[in-house]
Amino acid sequence: MSSVLATLVAELAAGRVTVVDLTQPLGPDTPVIGLPEMFAASPGVSIEVISRFDDKGPAWYWNTIRMGEHTGTHFDAPVHWITGRDLPNNTTDTIPARQFIGPACVIDITADVAANEDCLLDVAGLERWEAVNGRIPRGAWVLLRTGWSRRSTAEAFLNVRDDGPHGPGFDQAVSRLLATDRDVLGVGVETIGTDAGQAGRFDPPFPNHNIMHGHGRLGLASLCNLDRLPATGAVVIAAPLKLVGGSGSPVRAIALVPA
Ligand code: MN
């Protein structure tokens, strides 16, 4: 065994590395993104018992589950977006597993979101973070901490008004900088998707999806417990189900964090 893995196992056993669960509970109450009526909707979670220690299976319990691929805490593969549809290794079963692990850079804009729920991380905000924490390393997960996961009702979490959903995200220039110059694995957010609530009105629509997936980058949505991560120094592990041709999947995202 290499010394670094032996050290990791020892540090986990000693509690000097902790595991933080970045995943929301997944069930029938999990909020699902709404789209304008002309588009097909993604179903929420339904769970049906196959057997539960009964005539259908006297000694075993199991369920059938049904949901859209992009439900709850979930992973976005590049093929999710039209800009990424022709890239190699762009589906959940073909993305190299190496890409399911990377260092976390946590950018906290919670105070800005409290003042303006539609606020966007911009290049200046990224550069302010880098001035304190160092340059975003290649292959990092960039996680946008907004406090949004504390919104405990579906209504508050989805935050839909007459003019559509509202919530924070990334501006187009910072998405481009992260996907190209910073060469990130992808971005993760606490909100229902990796674009801002109003991003359907942006040009192009949903620019973070457009740019990230067009460059083969990944996404994580509906994360929680980002307030338990340091700005740098944690490692995120987020492996989607190996769905054949899948555009994404619910994921159990975890972080290894130095205590
Ligand atoms: Mn998604």
Coordinates of C-alpha atoms and ligand atoms in Angstrom, one line a residue:
M1 CA 0.0 0.0 0.0
S2 CA 1.3 3.4 -0.8
S3 CA 2.2 5.6 2.1
V4 CA -0.4 8.2 1.2
L5 CA -3.3 5.8 1.3
A6 CA -2.1 4.2 4.5
T7 CA -1.9 7.7 6.0
L8 CA -5.4 8.5 4.8
V9 CA -6.8 5.3 6.4
A10 CA -5.0 6.1 9.7
E11 CA -6.2 9.7 9.7
L12 CA -9.8 8.6 9.0
A13 CA -9.5 6.1 11.9
A14 CA -8.1 8.7 14.2
G15 CA -10.7 11.3 13.2
R16 CA -8.1 13.7 11.9
V17 CA -9.8 13.4 8.5
T18 CA -13.6 13.6 8.6
V19 CA -16.2 12.8 6.0
V20 CA -18.8 15.5 5.4
D21 CA -22.0 14.4 3.6
L22 CA -22.8 17.0 0.9
T23 CA -26.0 15.2 0.0
Q24 CA -29.7 16.1 0.6
P25 CA -32.2 13.4 1.5
L26 CA -33.8 11.9 -1.6
G27 CA -37.5 11.1 -1.5
P28 CA -41.0 12.0 -2.6
D29 CA -40.6 15.4 -0.9
T30 CA -37.4 16.3 -2.9
P31 CA -38.1 19.5 -4.9
V32 CA -37.9 19.2 -8.7
I33 CA -37.0 22.0 -11.1
G34 CA -39.9 23.5 -13.0
L35 CA -39.6 24.4 -16.7
P36 CA -42.0 26.6 -18.8
E37 CA -45.1 24.6 -19.9
M38 CA -44.0 24.1 -23.5
F39 CA -41.2 21.8 -22.2
A40 CA -41.4 18.3 -20.8
A41 CA -41.2 18.1 -17.0
S42 CA -39.0 15.9 -15.0
P43 CA -40.8 13.6 -12.6
G44 CA -40.2 13.8 -8.9
V45 CA -39.2 10.8 -6.8
S46 CA -41.6 7.9 -6.5
I47 CA -40.9 4.8 -4.4
E48 CA -42.9 1.6 -4.6
V49 CA -42.4 -1.4 -2.3
I50 CA -41.6 -4.6 -4.1
S51 CA -41.7 -6.6 -0.8
R52 CA -41.3 -5.9 2.9
F53 CA -41.1 -9.1 5.0
D54 CA -44.5 -10.1 3.6
D55 CA -46.0 -12.6 1.1
K56 CA -44.2 -11.0 -1.7
G57 CA -40.8 -11.5 0.0
P58 CA -41.0 -12.9 3.6
A59 CA -37.4 -12.3 4.5
W60 CA -36.4 -9.3 2.5
Y61 CA -37.3 -5.6 1.9
W62 CA -36.7 -3.7 -1.4
N63 CA -38.2 -0.9 -3.5
T64 CA -38.6 0.2 -7.0
I65 CA -37.5 3.8 -7.5
R66 CA -38.4 6.2 -10.3
M67 CA -37.2 9.8 -10.9
G68 CA -35.6 12.1 -13.5
E69 CA -31.8 11.8 -13.7
H70 CA -31.5 15.3 -12.4
T71 CA -33.3 15.0 -9.1
G72 CA -32.1 16.0 -5.7
T73 CA -28.3 16.2 -5.1
H74 CA -27.2 15.1 -8.5
F75 CA -24.4 15.1 -11.1
D76 CA -24.6 16.7 -14.6
A77 CA -22.7 15.0 -17.4
P78 CA -21.5 17.0 -20.4
V79 CA -24.1 15.3 -22.7
H80 CA -26.8 17.0 -20.6
W81 CA -26.4 20.1 -22.7
I82 CA -26.5 20.5 -26.5
T83 CA -23.0 22.1 -26.4
G84 CA -21.6 18.8 -25.0
R85 CA -23.6 16.3 -26.9
D86 CA -20.8 15.3 -29.4
L87 CA -17.9 15.3 -27.0
P88 CA -16.1 12.0 -26.2
N89 CA -16.7 10.3 -22.9
N90 CA -19.6 12.7 -22.2
T91 CA -22.1 10.3 -20.5
T92 CA -22.3 8.9 -17.0
D93 CA -21.0 5.5 -18.1
T94 CA -18.1 6.8 -20.2
I95 CA -16.7 9.7 -18.1
P96 CA -13.3 8.4 -16.7
A97 CA -13.8 7.6 -13.0
R98 CA -10.7 9.7 -12.3
Q99 CA -13.0 12.7 -12.7
F100 CA -15.2 11.7 -9.8
I101 CA -12.6 13.0 -7.3
G102 CA -11.0 16.3 -7.0
P103 CA -9.9 19.1 -4.6
A104 CA -12.7 21.4 -3.5
C105 CA -12.4 25.2 -3.8
V106 CA -15.3 26.7 -1.8
I107 CA -16.3 30.3 -2.7
D108 CA -18.6 31.8 -0.1
I109 CA -21.1 34.4 -1.4
T110 CA -23.6 33.8 1.3
A111 CA -23.5 37.5 2.4
D112 CA -24.0 38.7 -1.2
V113 CA -27.0 36.3 -1.6
A114 CA -28.6 37.7 1.6
A115 CA -28.5 41.1 0.0
N116 CA -29.5 40.0 -3.5
E117 CA -30.8 36.5 -4.1
D118 CA -30.1 36.8 -7.8
C119 CA -26.4 37.7 -7.3
L120 CA -23.8 36.1 -9.6
L121 CA -20.2 35.2 -8.9
D122 CA -18.2 37.2 -11.4
V123 CA -14.5 37.3 -12.4
A124 CA -13.7 40.0 -9.8
G125 CA -15.3 37.9 -7.1
L126 CA -13.2 34.9 -8.2
E127 CA -10.1 37.0 -8.2
R128 CA -10.8 38.3 -4.7
W129 CA -11.1 34.7 -3.6
E130 CA -7.9 33.7 -5.3
A131 CA -6.0 36.7 -3.7
V132 CA -6.7 35.1 -0.3
N133 CA -6.7 31.4 -1.1
G134 CA -4.5 31.0 -4.1
R135 CA -5.2 30.2 -7.7
I136 CA -7.9 27.6 -8.4
P137 CA -5.9 24.4 -9.2
R138 CA -6.4 22.4 -12.3
G139 CA -9.0 19.6 -11.9
A140 CA -10.8 21.3 -8.9
W141 CA -14.4 21.2 -8.0
V142 CA -15.4 24.9 -7.6
L143 CA -18.3 24.9 -5.1
L144 CA -20.5 28.0 -4.7
R145 CA -21.5 28.4 -1.1
T146 CA -24.7 30.4 -0.9
G147 CA -26.6 29.2 2.1
W148 CA -29.4 28.1 -0.2
S149 CA -29.5 24.6 1.2
R150 CA -30.9 26.0 4.5
R151 CA -34.1 26.8 2.6
S152 CA -36.1 23.9 4.1
T153 CA -39.4 24.2 2.1
A154 CA -39.7 23.4 -1.6
E155 CA -41.4 26.8 -2.1
A156 CA -38.4 28.7 -0.6
F157 CA -35.9 26.4 -2.3
L158 CA -37.4 26.8 -5.8
N159 CA -38.2 30.5 -5.1
V160 CA -40.5 30.9 -8.1
R161 CA -42.2 34.2 -8.6
D162 CA -44.4 35.6 -11.5
D163 CA -41.3 36.1 -13.6
G164 CA -39.8 32.7 -12.9
P165 CA -37.3 31.3 -10.4
H166 CA -34.8 33.4 -8.5
G167 CA -31.5 32.3 -7.1
P168 CA -27.7 32.8 -7.3
G169 CA -25.3 31.5 -9.8
F170 CA -22.3 32.3 -12.1
D171 CA -21.9 35.0 -14.6
Q172 CA -20.9 34.0 -18.1
A173 CA -17.4 35.3 -18.0
V174 CA -16.5 33.5 -14.8
S175 CA -18.0 30.2 -16.1
R176 CA -15.7 30.6 -19.2
L177 CA -12.7 31.4 -17.1
L178 CA -13.2 28.4 -14.9
A179 CA -13.9 26.0 -17.8
T180 CA -10.9 27.1 -19.9
D181 CA -8.1 28.9 -18.1
R182 CA -8.6 27.3 -14.7
D183 CA -9.3 23.9 -16.2
V184 CA -11.7 22.8 -13.4
L185 CA -13.5 19.5 -13.2
G186 CA -16.7 21.3 -12.8
V187 CA -18.8 23.5 -10.5
G188 CA -21.2 22.6 -7.7
V189 CA -24.0 24.6 -6.2
E190 CA -26.5 24.5 -3.3
T191 CA -29.4 25.5 -5.7
I192 CA -31.5 23.2 -7.9
G193 CA -29.2 23.7 -10.9
T194 CA -25.8 25.1 -11.8
D195 CA -27.3 28.2 -13.4
A196 CA -28.8 31.1 -11.7
G197 CA -32.6 31.2 -11.2
Q198 CA -33.2 33.8 -13.9
A199 CA -30.6 32.3 -16.3
G200 CA -33.3 31.2 -18.8
R201 CA -33.4 34.9 -19.7
F202 CA -29.7 35.3 -20.1
D203 CA -27.9 35.2 -23.5
P204 CA -27.2 32.4 -24.2
P205 CA -29.8 30.9 -21.9
F206 CA -28.4 28.9 -19.0
P207 CA -24.8 30.1 -19.8
N208 CA -23.1 28.0 -17.1
H209 CA -24.6 24.8 -18.5
N210 CA -23.8 26.0 -22.0
I211 CA -20.1 26.8 -21.3
M212 CA -19.2 24.1 -18.7
H213 CA -20.7 21.2 -20.6
G214 CA -19.5 22.5 -24.0
H215 CA -16.0 22.2 -22.5
G216 CA -16.6 18.7 -21.1
R217 CA -16.9 20.0 -17.5
L218 CA -19.2 18.5 -14.9
G219 CA -21.8 19.8 -12.5
L220 CA -23.2 19.1 -9.1
A221 CA -26.5 20.6 -7.9
S222 CA -28.5 20.7 -4.6
L223 CA -25.4 20.2 -2.4
C224 CA -25.5 20.9 1.3
N225 CA -23.1 21.3 4.2
L226 CA -20.7 23.5 2.2
D227 CA -20.4 25.6 5.4
R228 CA -18.6 22.6 6.9
L229 CA -15.8 22.8 4.3
P230 CA -12.7 24.9 4.4
A231 CA -12.1 27.3 1.4
T232 CA -9.4 24.9 0.3
G233 CA -8.0 21.6 1.5
A234 CA -11.0 19.3 1.2
V235 CA -11.4 16.6 -1.4
V236 CA -14.8 15.9 -3.0
I237 CA -15.9 12.4 -4.2
A238 CA -19.0 12.4 -6.4
A239 CA -19.6 9.4 -8.6
P240 CA -22.8 9.2 -10.6
L241 CA -24.6 5.9 -11.3
K242 CA -23.1 4.2 -14.3
L243 CA -26.2 4.7 -16.4
V244 CA -25.7 3.7 -20.0
G245 CA -25.9 6.9 -22.0
G246 CA -27.0 8.8 -18.9
S247 CA -27.1 12.6 -18.8
G248 CA -26.6 12.7 -15.0
S249 CA -27.8 10.9 -11.9
P250 CA -28.5 11.3 -8.3
V251 CA -25.2 11.1 -6.4
R252 CA -24.0 10.6 -2.9
A253 CA -21.5 13.5 -2.8
I254 CA -19.0 13.4 0.1
A255 CA -16.0 15.4 1.1
L256 CA -12.9 14.4 3.0
V257 CA -12.0 17.2 5.3
P258 CA -9.0 17.7 7.5
A259 CA -10.2 18.0 11.1
Ligands
MN1 MN -28.9 18.8 -13.5

